[in-house]
XYZ file of C-alpha atoms in Angstrom:
575
model
C 83.207 58.062 126.664
C 85.661 59.015 123.974
C 86.654 57.467 120.680
C 86.597 57.363 116.912
C 85.926 54.047 115.216
C 87.807 51.107 113.557
C 90.625 48.243 113.727
C 91.892 44.865 115.955
C 94.615 42.301 115.372
C 95.804 38.695 115.357
C 94.119 35.944 117.332
C 97.124 33.660 117.381
C 100.464 34.532 118.941
C 103.741 33.564 117.346
C 105.755 30.892 119.086
C 108.419 33.388 120.048
C 105.847 35.493 121.844
C 104.346 32.575 123.732
C 107.366 32.375 126.037
C 106.723 35.947 127.123
C 102.941 36.248 126.970
C 100.309 33.868 128.159
C 98.020 32.784 125.326
C 95.060 34.788 124.153
C 92.844 31.863 125.051
C 93.933 32.123 128.683
C 93.493 35.875 128.644
C 90.042 35.596 127.113
C 88.903 33.183 129.790
C 89.604 35.792 132.450
C 91.155 33.210 134.798
C 93.226 35.630 136.842
C 92.759 37.292 140.217
C 93.297 40.960 140.976
C 96.171 40.138 143.272
C 98.155 38.418 140.501
C 98.285 41.405 138.155
C 101.630 43.143 138.556
C 103.641 45.486 136.375
C 106.953 44.302 135.045
C 110.143 46.261 135.549
C 109.733 47.749 132.061
C 106.042 48.681 132.284
C 105.738 52.460 132.069
C 104.316 54.215 135.116
C 103.475 57.812 134.142
C 104.195 60.430 136.759
C 101.708 62.614 138.598
C 101.403 66.078 136.993
C 102.568 64.804 133.587
C 101.586 67.111 130.736
C 99.462 65.626 127.979
C 97.271 66.109 124.931
C 94.384 63.952 123.672
C 93.355 63.905 119.990
C 90.739 61.375 118.918
C 88.597 63.070 116.308
C 91.023 62.259 113.506
C 94.421 60.613 113.230
C 97.363 62.945 113.489
C 99.885 63.114 110.676
C 103.374 63.948 111.862
C 106.298 64.191 109.473
C 108.985 61.612 110.173
C 111.510 64.461 110.019
C 109.703 66.654 112.557
C 112.064 68.463 114.910
C 109.411 69.255 117.513
C 105.712 68.982 118.133
C 103.127 71.457 119.406
C 101.915 71.304 122.098
C 105.256 70.254 123.538
C 103.809 67.905 126.149
C 105.069 64.634 127.566
C 102.203 62.328 126.581
C 99.813 61.961 123.649
C 96.561 59.958 123.883
C 95.543 58.904 120.345
C 93.390 56.290 118.610
C 95.090 52.912 118.223
C 93.464 52.068 114.900
C 93.736 55.225 112.843
C 97.235 56.376 113.789
C 100.182 54.870 111.979
C 103.254 53.144 113.337
C 105.379 55.929 111.887
C 103.452 58.592 113.830
C 104.077 56.736 117.079
C 107.737 56.180 116.160
C 108.167 59.908 115.513
C 106.538 60.854 118.807
C 108.919 58.467 120.555
C 111.878 59.995 118.732
C 110.757 63.378 120.030
C 110.754 62.002 123.576
C 106.987 61.581 123.938
C 105.016 58.698 125.405
C 101.927 57.396 123.613
C 98.668 56.146 125.139
C 96.506 54.292 122.618
C 92.729 54.541 122.843
C 90.092 51.949 121.902
C 86.561 51.212 123.077
C 86.674 48.056 125.181
C 83.115 47.883 126.466
C 81.048 48.858 123.445
C 80.565 47.644 119.891
C 81.077 50.322 117.238
C 80.054 49.714 113.621
C 82.798 50.427 111.133
C 85.751 49.284 113.170
C 87.863 46.880 111.113
C 87.140 44.026 113.521
C 83.432 44.808 113.927
C 82.490 41.716 111.929
C 84.146 39.499 114.540
C 81.553 40.245 117.230
C 78.706 37.769 117.646
C 75.100 38.830 118.112
C 75.167 37.170 121.516
C 77.964 39.571 122.526
C 75.708 42.613 122.186
C 73.342 44.172 124.676
C 71.196 47.260 124.261
C 72.041 50.217 122.099
C 73.769 53.087 123.818
C 71.081 55.631 124.532
C 70.878 58.152 121.709
C 73.403 56.418 119.462
C 71.855 53.988 116.947
C 74.180 51.150 116.003
C 76.301 51.332 119.176
C 75.826 48.454 121.625
C 77.049 47.545 125.080
C 79.183 44.403 125.154
C 79.007 41.294 127.299
C 82.246 41.735 129.223
C 82.361 38.047 130.175
C 82.160 36.814 126.564
C 85.210 34.825 125.502
C 84.811 36.213 121.997
C 84.737 39.817 123.241
C 87.839 39.231 125.341
C 89.628 37.630 122.400
C 88.881 40.679 120.251
C 90.140 42.981 123.008
C 93.277 40.874 123.440
C 93.878 41.361 119.713
C 93.432 45.106 120.086
C 95.969 45.149 122.897
C 98.361 43.156 120.730
C 97.856 45.744 117.977
C 98.762 48.497 120.446
C 101.932 46.624 121.363
C 102.889 46.025 117.734
C 102.389 49.701 116.923
C 104.716 50.674 119.768
C 102.186 52.207 122.162
C 103.285 52.672 125.766
C 99.836 52.268 127.322
C 96.188 51.581 126.541
C 93.141 53.750 127.257
C 90.204 51.272 127.160
C 86.881 53.106 127.133
C 83.332 52.183 128.217
C 84.185 49.832 131.061
C 81.311 51.174 133.183
C 78.337 49.627 131.407
C 76.934 48.650 134.808
C 75.938 52.320 135.242
C 73.715 52.161 132.163
C 70.665 50.366 130.788
C 72.866 47.801 129.058
C 70.484 44.872 128.514
C 73.076 42.397 129.769
C 72.621 42.699 133.530
C 76.210 43.906 133.819
C 77.460 44.437 137.358
C 80.435 46.137 138.937
C 81.993 42.702 139.408
C 81.749 42.137 135.642
C 83.675 45.353 135.049
C 86.253 44.490 137.707
C 86.867 41.090 136.112
C 87.087 42.702 132.673
C 89.569 45.332 133.855
C 91.603 42.583 135.473
C 91.730 40.796 132.123
C 92.614 43.979 130.195
C 95.367 44.958 132.613
C 96.844 41.461 132.800
C 96.906 41.164 129.011
C 98.402 44.634 128.585
C 101.064 44.031 131.229
C 102.138 40.892 129.391
C 103.163 43.252 126.563
C 104.718 45.764 128.996
C 101.837 48.173 128.355
C 100.334 50.336 131.089
C 96.553 50.462 131.522
C 94.275 53.375 132.327
C 90.874 53.463 134.020
C 88.369 55.542 132.062
C 85.917 57.207 134.463
C 84.230 54.365 136.520
C 84.902 56.063 139.851
C 82.881 53.403 141.706
C 85.595 50.850 140.948
C 88.672 52.771 142.061
C 89.032 51.183 145.496
C 89.120 47.697 143.963
C 90.996 48.246 140.699
C 93.570 50.871 141.703
C 96.265 48.151 142.028
C 95.492 46.999 138.474
C 95.852 50.277 136.613
C 98.548 52.899 136.158
C 96.544 56.075 135.607
C 93.052 57.512 135.358
C 91.479 59.220 132.363
C 88.594 61.217 133.784
C 86.016 63.342 132.048
C 84.132 66.176 133.704
C 84.752 65.502 137.390
C 84.541 69.253 137.982
C 81.270 69.558 136.092
C 79.813 66.795 138.249
C 81.626 67.755 141.494
C 83.236 64.346 141.885
C 86.991 64.999 141.669
C 87.573 63.747 145.215
C 86.496 60.324 143.949
C 89.605 60.216 141.722
C 92.035 61.738 144.220
C 93.210 58.284 145.446
C 95.154 57.965 142.194
C 97.287 60.960 143.155
C 97.850 59.579 146.650
C 99.008 56.312 145.053
C 101.510 58.167 142.854
C 99.450 57.645 139.703
C 98.300 60.534 137.497
C 94.758 61.611 136.692
C 94.530 62.757 133.078
C 91.559 65.060 133.467
C 89.373 66.498 130.683
C 86.721 69.191 130.960
C 84.526 70.471 128.123
C 83.794 74.122 129.012
C 81.232 76.265 127.218
C 82.996 78.444 124.699
C 85.476 75.798 123.625
C 87.258 75.870 121.301
C 88.471 79.398 121.835
C 90.382 81.548 124.261
C 88.603 80.980 127.570
C 88.242 83.686 130.197
C 90.219 83.613 133.428
C 87.113 82.833 135.461
C 86.366 79.773 133.304
C 89.905 78.471 133.578
C 89.872 79.096 137.325
C 86.614 77.164 137.695
C 88.136 74.017 136.234
C 91.707 74.366 137.459
C 91.488 75.575 141.059
C 91.362 72.976 143.809
C 88.237 74.460 145.337
C 84.512 74.639 144.750
C 83.387 72.083 142.195
C 87.062 71.331 141.462
C 87.848 70.366 145.063
C 89.976 67.241 145.155
C 91.636 67.903 141.790
C 95.010 68.958 143.167
C 97.749 67.290 141.140
C 95.450 66.427 138.218
C 96.795 66.857 134.678
C 93.930 68.984 133.384
C 93.145 69.850 129.773
C 90.228 71.944 128.544
C 88.904 70.541 125.283
C 86.128 70.816 122.775
C 83.895 67.743 122.895
C 84.980 66.834 119.378
C 88.434 66.055 120.842
C 90.202 67.647 117.908
C 93.610 69.306 118.131
C 92.509 72.357 120.128
C 93.457 72.415 123.810
C 93.809 74.958 126.599
C 95.828 74.359 129.750
C 95.430 75.687 133.264
C 98.349 78.017 132.592
C 96.150 79.768 130.044
C 98.230 78.383 127.171
C 95.851 78.052 124.207
C 96.924 75.674 121.449
C 94.704 75.799 118.407
C 94.976 74.400 114.878
C 95.410 76.949 112.126
C 92.899 77.352 109.334
C 94.008 74.117 107.725
C 93.664 72.337 111.079
C 97.423 72.074 111.555
C 99.871 73.284 114.150
C 103.572 73.800 113.770
C 105.807 70.872 114.655
C 109.207 72.194 113.699
C 110.692 74.602 111.233
C 109.320 72.859 108.171
C 107.000 70.254 109.621
C 103.382 70.180 110.673
C 101.324 68.030 112.990
C 97.951 67.693 111.314
C 94.742 66.820 113.070
C 92.488 66.491 110.034
C 89.212 68.260 109.305
C 86.868 69.077 112.152
C 84.084 71.028 110.472
C 80.611 70.723 111.911
C 77.254 72.310 111.225
C 75.176 74.281 113.686
C 72.893 71.370 114.517
C 75.860 69.188 115.401
C 77.303 71.805 117.747
C 73.897 72.370 119.337
C 73.543 68.631 119.906
C 76.995 68.529 121.489
C 76.169 71.417 123.800
C 72.958 69.711 124.883
C 74.902 66.609 125.828
C 77.150 68.565 128.190
C 74.406 68.901 130.769
C 73.682 65.166 130.952
C 75.256 62.466 133.025
C 74.747 58.735 133.328
C 76.144 56.996 130.273
C 79.471 57.363 128.498
C 77.561 58.178 125.323
C 76.006 61.194 127.033
C 79.326 62.310 128.485
C 81.242 62.530 125.210
C 80.171 62.417 121.595
C 83.549 62.243 119.875
C 83.333 58.679 118.526
C 80.126 59.307 116.686
C 81.063 62.719 115.367
C 84.279 61.178 114.127
C 82.360 58.473 112.289
C 81.032 61.179 110.014
C 84.175 63.325 110.027
C 86.927 60.786 109.468
C 88.562 61.276 106.056
C 87.628 58.734 103.432
C 91.256 57.676 103.094
C 90.830 55.871 106.400
C 87.626 54.120 105.386
C 87.215 50.401 105.778
C 84.761 47.860 104.437
C 84.073 44.535 106.106
C 81.402 41.857 106.203
C 80.644 38.623 108.047
C 77.613 37.948 105.808
C 75.407 37.227 108.825
C 72.801 39.581 107.377
C 73.063 37.887 104.005
C 74.924 38.745 100.834
C 74.477 42.407 99.950
C 75.135 42.417 96.221
C 75.155 46.209 96.093
C 78.084 46.150 98.519
C 79.740 43.063 97.044
C 78.674 42.847 93.366
C 79.612 39.956 91.098
C 82.610 40.625 88.893
C 83.600 38.413 85.955
C 86.193 40.102 83.737
C 85.984 39.204 80.059
C 83.714 36.184 80.370
C 82.013 33.718 82.707
C 81.071 30.192 81.755
C 79.864 28.185 84.694
C 81.248 29.799 87.847
C 78.770 30.724 90.586
C 78.574 32.565 93.919
C 76.016 31.863 96.630
C 75.359 32.435 100.328
C 76.183 29.244 102.223
C 74.704 28.588 105.663
C 76.328 25.178 106.088
C 79.855 26.420 106.841
C 81.308 29.638 108.260
C 84.324 30.884 110.120
C 82.062 32.779 112.542
C 78.304 32.856 112.789
C 76.479 30.744 110.255
C 77.031 32.298 106.820
C 79.847 32.516 104.301
C 80.049 33.175 100.561
C 80.657 30.103 98.414
C 82.466 30.500 95.114
C 82.171 27.461 92.845
C 84.860 27.968 90.245
C 84.504 26.224 86.931
C 87.426 24.973 84.851
C 89.079 27.017 82.156
C 89.748 30.734 81.988
C 86.114 31.626 81.338
C 85.066 29.686 84.408
C 86.152 32.600 86.564
C 83.872 34.593 88.816
C 84.451 37.035 91.685
C 82.685 39.291 94.150
C 84.278 42.447 95.478
C 84.402 46.210 95.748
C 86.070 49.306 94.364
C 85.851 50.999 97.784
C 89.508 50.620 98.665
C 91.828 53.068 100.437
C 94.602 54.804 98.550
C 98.230 54.116 99.373
C 98.119 51.153 101.737
C 95.555 48.411 101.123
C 95.221 45.685 103.748
C 93.113 42.640 102.894
C 91.946 40.111 105.446
C 89.710 37.164 104.649
C 89.069 33.803 106.169
C 89.313 31.337 103.307
C 88.452 27.665 102.963
C 89.494 25.714 99.868
C 87.990 22.400 98.886
C 90.958 21.230 96.827
C 94.670 21.841 97.234
C 96.523 24.222 94.957
C 98.412 22.215 92.336
C 100.960 22.867 89.608
C 98.600 24.974 87.491
C 98.209 28.735 87.794
C 95.012 29.926 89.528
C 93.895 33.094 91.333
C 91.512 33.580 94.241
C 92.010 37.350 94.779
C 92.485 39.851 91.978
C 93.060 43.603 92.069
C 92.694 45.889 89.038
C 95.785 48.092 88.775
C 95.911 50.814 86.097
C 99.659 51.208 86.678
C 100.004 47.841 84.927
C 97.879 48.908 81.959
C 94.242 48.865 80.944
C 92.323 45.904 82.388
C 95.467 44.485 83.956
C 95.454 42.857 87.391
C 97.627 42.098 90.373
C 96.637 38.516 91.219
C 96.974 36.363 94.326
C 96.612 32.640 93.896
C 98.659 29.529 93.465
C 101.052 27.660 91.215
C 103.519 24.883 91.824
C 101.393 23.871 94.850
C 102.114 27.100 96.746
C 100.636 30.543 97.343
C 102.012 33.184 94.982
C 101.435 36.581 93.383
C 101.242 37.182 89.645
C 101.572 40.473 87.795
C 99.423 40.167 84.702
C 101.263 42.808 82.669
C 104.525 40.841 82.421
C 103.498 37.519 84.030
C 106.093 37.959 86.786
C 105.608 35.784 89.842
C 106.407 36.292 93.507
C 108.299 34.265 94.559
C 110.365 33.017 91.648
C 109.100 29.536 90.825
C 112.528 27.968 91.279
C 112.987 25.207 93.865
C 114.487 27.802 96.195
C 111.640 30.265 95.640
C 108.933 27.628 96.053
C 110.436 26.689 99.406
C 109.916 30.251 100.688
C 106.130 30.126 100.275
C 103.562 27.667 101.594
C 100.600 25.571 100.561
C 97.024 26.557 101.415
C 95.535 23.964 103.793
C 92.266 22.491 102.539
C 88.837 21.983 104.112
C 89.642 24.252 107.038
C 89.315 27.975 107.619
C 92.543 29.903 107.118
C 93.160 33.558 107.867
C 94.776 35.086 104.772
C 96.165 38.630 104.905
C 97.829 40.766 102.271
C 99.291 44.270 102.411
C 99.857 46.070 99.110
C 101.348 49.564 99.214
C 101.950 52.250 96.621
C 105.615 52.345 97.686
C 106.100 48.836 96.287
C 105.640 46.962 99.557
C 103.895 43.594 99.521
C 103.460 41.619 102.734
C 101.557 38.392 103.255
C 100.440 36.390 106.274
C 98.716 33.033 106.596
C 97.218 32.301 110.010
C 99.349 35.114 111.472
C 102.577 33.686 110.061
C 104.587 35.886 107.694
C 105.279 34.257 104.326
C 108.860 35.304 103.580
C 108.711 34.525 99.874
C 105.681 36.779 99.456
C 107.384 39.838 100.929
C 109.050 42.632 98.937
C 109.491 46.368 99.203
C 111.830 49.147 100.299
C 114.425 47.847 102.723
C 113.453 44.195 102.124
C 115.909 41.710 100.667
C 114.187 38.788 98.978
C 116.668 36.668 97.008
C 113.771 34.848 95.354
C 112.088 37.896 93.862
C 114.234 38.423 90.758
C 111.278 38.255 88.373
C 109.177 40.566 90.490
C 111.860 43.198 90.981
C 112.860 43.439 87.337
C 110.201 46.150 87.131
C 109.961 49.108 89.491
C 106.405 48.185 90.413
C 104.382 50.643 92.539
C 100.909 49.138 93.010
C 97.890 51.376 92.466
C 95.004 49.010 93.072
C 91.479 50.316 92.483
C 89.459 47.334 93.670
C 89.641 44.004 95.466
C 87.778 40.909 94.255
C 87.496 37.456 95.845
C 86.679 34.341 93.846
C 88.195 31.884 91.415
C 90.093 32.098 88.147
C 91.764 29.173 86.437
C 94.155 29.452 83.528
C 93.878 25.753 82.725
C 91.218 23.225 83.537
C 91.263 23.422 87.330
C 87.955 23.298 89.180
C 87.760 24.306 92.832
C 85.405 25.686 95.448
C 86.400 28.462 97.822
C 84.477 29.875 100.788
C 85.051 33.402 102.133
C 84.023 34.838 105.510
C 84.858 37.784 107.791
C 86.246 39.802 104.914
C 87.875 43.179 105.578
C 89.598 45.781 103.413
C 91.222 48.721 105.192
C 94.138 51.144 105.325
C 95.651 49.470 108.405
C 96.241 45.858 109.313
C 93.176 44.273 110.886
C 94.668 40.903 111.779
C 93.028 37.577 112.461
């Protein structure tokens, strides 16, 4: 089992995509047979003996102007959530293919879509890893979340997916999972991925190879030499499909002796059956260090970077660990049986991931944690209230109800200052009792010191549409001309709507409602918005330091808003 933690995407598919992809609802139902899953002419089939590198402990940061990358291999396997579109674009420009990793069969706390799982989706905790749970692979909700993750991989430009933890049947999972459950789930994953022209890998799960080999395009295997089971994965090579093989030798990271390399790379002894495998020797942390069977040793420098061109660096992020952590990792190497015992990277990464990639989310099913989401009422509050509401919710049973009173001092919010720097992505399911009207109101506010002391970037409504307002100069996005109003949209009432906003320090603002881009609420470098004259009269570079959800009226408007499945992150989470 390998991984880090965090982020999924959009439940609904745009109309243009529906002609190419079957709907997520169909995919989630799993109504497809193994025989019907076929690659399209454009689905990538990696070649046997392809060279590769896997880095999951932290996202890699690759300059967009990089001239090369070290190691100079054909394929990179990286985390789908924490790596940026630009990193994948740069790897493609350098002639590399990208496999995108996510955990498909286990729940991980801290992923941006973690709040979307239902309690009924979860089985037992993974042995030794508090907070990690096996998933019900037949759950429609689980499959919908995984379909969203596959869509995210496609939107980021990945060439393939590496879905982990599909072998829960081999573990004490608490869900009575069987091999047939995993086969059905892999069928669903592969069919969904192929609809986006993405290849699919099989992570471990050697018991399933005979049945699922037609569904998948490659194997990602851990420790078949250590457990003398490489012949189990040899059918991939015979079928013309590569085995991306990882071993975690004692002494890694570091220059390994010839006898160690020979043990894992020779097609004899415990390694019998591994001929043709694409083998890498890694530290269990799955950082940037790697050694190949040729003896080539690629290691990050002191700042955890390696050269990627004359003036560019590929950075793997910090990978420091104390003695107890390394001892725990070494103890795990001798165990077999569950993915959690076979690799500890996702949980080490939970502690090691830089704070700039942090994410905060809540579905309020455990109540309203006011230390996490404190009340915020700038200047004054006269009558507004916030409460936990168990009568309506987007998912589960709870949401937060904001009863906004009339007048400016009727405002009240809940929120957090734990926001990422640079790119801030907000996702919340919102339900409004009353339609936005001609008056100016806000339902999300963000303090922004670049605008001045106690000044806010505000999202709300005016002229019956959704709009942004910059408090410092009262500029609106879009312009509130007839033409500008027509480029935004109203907020439907008495129904749950998925509202998303992206605010970036480069001046970018993007907005989606129920997965549909709102053209009038989009500005930034390279964007032409003819109805943003007011907004663009200032060279505005947002620097938001908090995000607050609630109600603020600048007239006499009274309204009630409900919020559920709230997420704030450095990458788009989706609906």
